[in-house]
mmCIF file with all atom_site columns, C-alpha atoms in Angstrom:
data_model
loop_
_atom_site.group_PDB
_atom_site.id
_atom_site.type_symbol
_atom_site.label_atom_id
_atom_site.label_alt_id
_atom_site.label_comp_id
_atom_site.label_asym_id
_atom_site.label_entity_id
_atom_site.label_seq_id
_atom_site.pdbx_PDB_ins_code
_atom_site.Cartn_x
_atom_site.Cartn_y
_atom_site.Cartn_z
_atom_site.occupancy
_atom_site.B_iso_or_equiv
_atom_site.pdbx_formal_charge
_atom_site.auth_seq_id
_atom_site.auth_comp_id
_atom_site.auth_asym_id
_atom_site.auth_atom_id
_atom_site.pdbx_PDB_model_num
ATOM 1   C CA . MET B 1 1   ? 90.928  96.988  111.511 1.00 93.00 ? 88  MET B CA 1
ATOM 2   C CA . ILE B 1 2   ? 91.199  96.900  115.279 1.00 97.00 ? 89  ILE B CA 1
ATOM 3   C CA . TYR B 1 3   ? 91.651  93.872  117.505 1.00 97.00 ? 90  TYR B CA 1
ATOM 4   C CA . ASN B 1 4   ? 90.174  93.294  120.925 1.00 98.00 ? 91  ASN B CA 1
ATOM 5   C CA . ILE B 1 5   ? 92.590  91.128  122.896 1.00 98.00 ? 92  ILE B CA 1
ATOM 6   C CA . ARG B 1 6   ? 91.139  89.766  126.094 1.00 96.00 ? 93  ARG B CA 1
ATOM 7   C CA . ALA B 1 7   ? 92.943  87.769  128.763 1.00 97.00 ? 94  ALA B CA 1
ATOM 8   C CA . TYR B 1 8   ? 90.979  86.007  131.484 1.00 96.00 ? 95  TYR B CA 1
ATOM 9   C CA . ASN B 1 9   ? 92.478  84.326  134.519 1.00 97.00 ? 96  ASN B CA 1
ATOM 10  C CA . CYS B 1 10  ? 90.062  81.631  135.607 1.00 97.00 ? 97  CYS B CA 1
ATOM 11  C CA . VAL B 1 11  ? 89.595  80.538  139.178 1.00 97.00 ? 98  VAL B CA 1
ATOM 12  C CA . PRO B 1 12  ? 91.638  77.319  139.661 1.00 95.00 ? 99  PRO B CA 1
ATOM 13  C CA . ARG B 1 13  ? 89.784  74.180  138.521 1.00 95.00 ? 100 ARG B CA 1
ATOM 14  C CA . MET B 1 14  ? 87.224  76.257  136.581 1.00 97.00 ? 101 MET B CA 1
ATOM 15  C CA . LEU B 1 15  ? 89.015  76.553  133.227 1.00 97.00 ? 102 LEU B CA 1
ATOM 16  C CA . ASN B 1 16  ? 87.543  73.485  131.540 1.00 97.00 ? 103 ASN B CA 1
ATOM 17  C CA . LYS B 1 17  ? 84.010  74.239  132.736 1.00 98.00 ? 104 LYS B CA 1
ATOM 18  C CA . TYR B 1 18  ? 84.335  77.852  131.568 1.00 98.00 ? 105 TYR B CA 1
ATOM 19  C CA . LEU B 1 19  ? 85.537  76.725  128.124 1.00 98.00 ? 106 LEU B CA 1
ATOM 20  C CA . GLU B 1 20  ? 82.616  74.309  127.802 1.00 98.00 ? 107 GLU B CA 1
ATOM 21  C CA . ILE B 1 21  ? 80.099  77.002  128.703 1.00 98.00 ? 108 ILE B CA 1
ATOM 22  C CA . PHE B 1 22  ? 81.782  79.543  126.413 1.00 98.00 ? 109 PHE B CA 1
ATOM 23  C CA . GLU B 1 23  ? 81.686  77.176  123.450 1.00 98.00 ? 110 GLU B CA 1
ATOM 24  C CA . ASN B 1 24  ? 78.079  76.132  124.006 1.00 98.00 ? 111 ASN B CA 1
ATOM 25  C CA . TYR B 1 25  ? 76.520  79.427  125.116 1.00 98.00 ? 112 TYR B CA 1
ATOM 26  C CA . ALA B 1 26  ? 78.731  82.424  124.272 1.00 98.00 ? 113 ALA B CA 1
ATOM 27  C CA . MET B 1 27  ? 79.923  81.401  120.811 1.00 98.00 ? 114 MET B CA 1
ATOM 28  C CA . PRO B 1 28  ? 76.391  81.023  119.407 1.00 98.00 ? 115 PRO B CA 1
ATOM 29  C CA . VAL B 1 29  ? 75.523  84.526  120.690 1.00 98.00 ? 116 VAL B CA 1
ATOM 30  C CA . ASN B 1 30  ? 78.753  85.981  119.329 1.00 98.00 ? 117 ASN B CA 1
ATOM 31  C CA . ASN B 1 31  ? 78.154  84.317  115.959 1.00 97.00 ? 118 ASN B CA 1
ATOM 32  C CA . LYS B 1 32  ? 74.556  85.565  115.888 1.00 97.00 ? 119 LYS B CA 1
ATOM 33  C CA . HIS B 1 33  ? 75.766  89.148  116.325 1.00 97.00 ? 120 HIS B CA 1
ATOM 34  C CA . GLY B 1 34  ? 78.598  88.907  113.787 1.00 97.00 ? 121 GLY B CA 1
ATOM 35  C CA . PHE B 1 35  ? 81.610  88.821  116.091 1.00 98.00 ? 122 PHE B CA 1
ATOM 36  C CA . LYS B 1 36  ? 84.724  87.649  114.234 1.00 98.00 ? 123 LYS B CA 1
ATOM 37  C CA . LEU B 1 37  ? 86.952  85.385  116.325 1.00 98.00 ? 124 LEU B CA 1
ATOM 38  C CA . ILE B 1 38  ? 90.610  85.451  115.254 1.00 97.00 ? 125 ILE B CA 1
ATOM 39  C CA . GLY B 1 39  ? 91.899  83.058  117.907 1.00 97.00 ? 126 GLY B CA 1
ATOM 40  C CA . TYR B 1 40  ? 91.039  81.527  121.272 1.00 98.00 ? 127 TYR B CA 1
ATOM 41  C CA . PHE B 1 41  ? 93.923  80.188  123.351 1.00 98.00 ? 128 PHE B CA 1
ATOM 42  C CA . ILE B 1 42  ? 94.677  78.650  126.743 1.00 97.00 ? 129 ILE B CA 1
ATOM 43  C CA . SER B 1 43  ? 98.025  78.813  128.509 1.00 94.00 ? 130 SER B CA 1
ATOM 44  C CA . ASP B 1 44  ? 100.310 75.800  128.335 1.00 92.00 ? 131 ASP B CA 1
ATOM 45  C CA . ILE B 1 45  ? 103.407 77.401  129.806 1.00 94.00 ? 132 ILE B CA 1
ATOM 46  C CA . GLY B 1 46  ? 103.304 80.509  131.950 1.00 91.00 ? 133 GLY B CA 1
ATOM 47  C CA . PRO B 1 47  ? 100.311 81.706  133.961 1.00 90.00 ? 134 PRO B CA 1
ATOM 48  C CA . GLN B 1 48  ? 97.985  78.782  134.535 1.00 93.00 ? 135 GLN B CA 1
ATOM 49  C CA . ASN B 1 49  ? 94.211  78.866  134.009 1.00 96.00 ? 136 ASN B CA 1
ATOM 50  C CA . GLN B 1 50  ? 94.590  81.713  131.516 1.00 97.00 ? 137 GLN B CA 1
ATOM 51  C CA . ILE B 1 51  ? 92.520  82.272  128.383 1.00 98.00 ? 138 ILE B CA 1
ATOM 52  C CA . VAL B 1 52  ? 93.448  84.778  125.670 1.00 97.00 ? 139 VAL B CA 1
ATOM 53  C CA . HIS B 1 53  ? 91.087  85.512  122.803 1.00 97.00 ? 140 HIS B CA 1
ATOM 54  C CA . ILE B 1 54  ? 91.320  87.902  119.889 1.00 97.00 ? 141 ILE B CA 1
ATOM 55  C CA . TRP B 1 55  ? 88.389  89.475  118.022 1.00 98.00 ? 142 TRP B CA 1
ATOM 56  C CA . GLU B 1 56  ? 88.476  91.637  114.885 1.00 97.00 ? 143 GLU B CA 1
ATOM 57  C CA . TYR B 1 57  ? 86.400  94.782  114.244 1.00 98.00 ? 144 TYR B CA 1
ATOM 58  C CA . LYS B 1 58  ? 86.290  97.374  111.499 1.00 97.00 ? 145 LYS B CA 1
ATOM 59  C CA . ASP B 1 59  ? 86.683  100.225 114.009 1.00 96.00 ? 146 ASP B CA 1
ATOM 60  C CA . LEU B 1 60  ? 85.685  101.375 117.504 1.00 96.00 ? 147 LEU B CA 1
ATOM 61  C CA . ASN B 1 61  ? 82.180  102.293 116.343 1.00 97.00 ? 148 ASN B CA 1
ATOM 62  C CA . GLU B 1 62  ? 81.556  98.730  115.176 1.00 97.00 ? 149 GLU B CA 1
ATOM 63  C CA . PHE B 1 63  ? 83.113  97.333  118.365 1.00 97.00 ? 150 PHE B CA 1
ATOM 64  C CA . ASN B 1 64  ? 80.847  99.437  120.593 1.00 97.00 ? 151 ASN B CA 1
ATOM 65  C CA . ALA B 1 65  ? 77.692  98.842  118.523 1.00 97.00 ? 152 ALA B CA 1
ATOM 66  C CA . MET B 1 66  ? 78.204  95.072  118.474 1.00 97.00 ? 153 MET B CA 1
ATOM 67  C CA . LYS B 1 67  ? 78.878  94.913  122.208 1.00 96.00 ? 154 LYS B CA 1
ATOM 68  C CA . LYS B 1 68  ? 75.715  96.931  122.875 1.00 97.00 ? 155 LYS B CA 1
ATOM 69  C CA . LYS B 1 69  ? 73.538  94.609  120.740 1.00 97.00 ? 156 LYS B CA 1
ATOM 70  C CA . ARG B 1 70  ? 75.027  91.497  122.338 1.00 97.00 ? 157 ARG B CA 1
ATOM 71  C CA . ALA B 1 71  ? 74.549  92.896  125.847 1.00 97.00 ? 158 ALA B CA 1
ATOM 72  C CA . ALA B 1 72  ? 70.822  93.313  125.123 1.00 98.00 ? 159 ALA B CA 1
ATOM 73  C CA . ASP B 1 73  ? 70.468  89.655  124.063 1.00 98.00 ? 160 ASP B CA 1
ATOM 74  C CA . PRO B 1 74  ? 68.955  87.485  126.838 1.00 98.00 ? 161 PRO B CA 1
ATOM 75  C CA . ALA B 1 75  ? 71.183  84.595  125.728 1.00 98.00 ? 162 ALA B CA 1
ATOM 76  C CA . TRP B 1 76  ? 74.235  86.700  126.618 1.00 98.00 ? 163 TRP B CA 1
ATOM 77  C CA . SER B 1 77  ? 72.848  87.264  130.115 1.00 97.00 ? 164 SER B CA 1
ATOM 78  C CA . ASP B 1 78  ? 72.341  83.516  130.401 1.00 98.00 ? 165 ASP B CA 1
ATOM 79  C CA . PHE B 1 79  ? 75.993  82.898  129.483 1.00 98.00 ? 166 PHE B CA 1
ATOM 80  C CA . ARG B 1 80  ? 77.182  85.463  132.027 1.00 97.00 ? 167 ARG B CA 1
ATOM 81  C CA . ASP B 1 81  ? 75.008  83.914  134.750 1.00 97.00 ? 168 ASP B CA 1
ATOM 82  C CA . ARG B 1 82  ? 76.396  80.444  133.969 1.00 98.00 ? 169 ARG B CA 1
ATOM 83  C CA . THR B 1 83  ? 80.008  81.665  134.300 1.00 97.00 ? 170 THR B CA 1
ATOM 84  C CA . ALA B 1 84  ? 79.544  83.888  137.358 1.00 97.00 ? 171 ALA B CA 1
ATOM 85  C CA . GLY B 1 85  ? 82.465  83.467  139.747 1.00 96.00 ? 172 GLY B CA 1
ATOM 86  C CA . MET B 1 86  ? 84.644  81.521  137.275 1.00 97.00 ? 173 MET B CA 1
ATOM 87  C CA . VAL B 1 87  ? 86.893  84.414  136.191 1.00 97.00 ? 174 VAL B CA 1
ATOM 88  C CA . ALA B 1 88  ? 89.209  85.907  138.820 1.00 97.00 ? 175 ALA B CA 1
ATOM 89  C CA . ASP B 1 89  ? 90.258  88.880  136.682 1.00 96.00 ? 176 ASP B CA 1
ATOM 90  C CA . GLN B 1 90  ? 90.555  90.042  133.099 1.00 95.00 ? 177 GLN B CA 1
ATOM 91  C CA . GLU B 1 91  ? 92.521  92.399  130.898 1.00 96.00 ? 178 GLU B CA 1
ATOM 92  C CA . ASP B 1 92  ? 90.975  93.962  127.818 1.00 95.00 ? 179 ASP B CA 1
ATOM 93  C CA . LYS B 1 93  ? 92.930  95.807  125.098 1.00 97.00 ? 180 LYS B CA 1
ATOM 94  C CA . ILE B 1 94  ? 92.174  97.366  121.745 1.00 97.00 ? 181 ILE B CA 1
ATOM 95  C CA . MET B 1 95  ? 95.159  97.018  119.397 1.00 96.00 ? 182 MET B CA 1
ATOM 96  C CA . THR B 1 96  ? 95.938  97.996  115.813 1.00 94.00 ? 183 THR B CA 1
ATOM 97  C CA . GLY B 1 97  ? 98.380  96.299  113.456 1.00 92.00 ? 184 GLY B CA 1
ATOM 98  C CA . THR B 1 98  ? 101.627 97.912  112.410 1.00 93.00 ? 185 THR B CA 1
ATOM 99  C CA . SER B 1 99  ? 102.506 98.543  108.758 1.00 93.00 ? 186 SER B CA 1
ATOM 100 C CA . PHE B 1 100 ? 104.422 95.239  108.615 1.00 93.00 ? 187 PHE B CA 1
ATOM 101 C CA . SER B 1 101 ? 101.952 93.102  110.571 1.00 91.00 ? 188 SER B CA 1
ATOM 102 C CA . PRO B 1 102 ? 100.167 90.272  108.706 1.00 89.00 ? 189 PRO B CA 1
ATOM 103 C CA . LEU B 1 103 ? 97.008  91.456  110.497 1.00 84.00 ? 190 LEU B CA 1
ATOM 104 C CA . LYS B 1 104 ? 96.288  95.140  109.922 1.00 79.00 ? 191 LYS B CA 1
#
């Protein structure tokens, strides 16, 4: 398995609105295309207005194929339009579990 770990820093005062839009518009699209959410978190202590989410994939081929299908879905474009300007920056990583990790 591989894990896509994404960190978004929202524009101040946009976090709650972004979360609402993500839940109502992005999650249905992600679910429709088989994306497996491992966790979705917001910062309590540390950088403010930060979201970190983790997604699981079989391998890079699955990751790329799923992203391509989702990108072609008009509902995904709608989500992106609704959140335009809400994210200041993002970091995107692909990680694999170690031999002793509970998630491999």
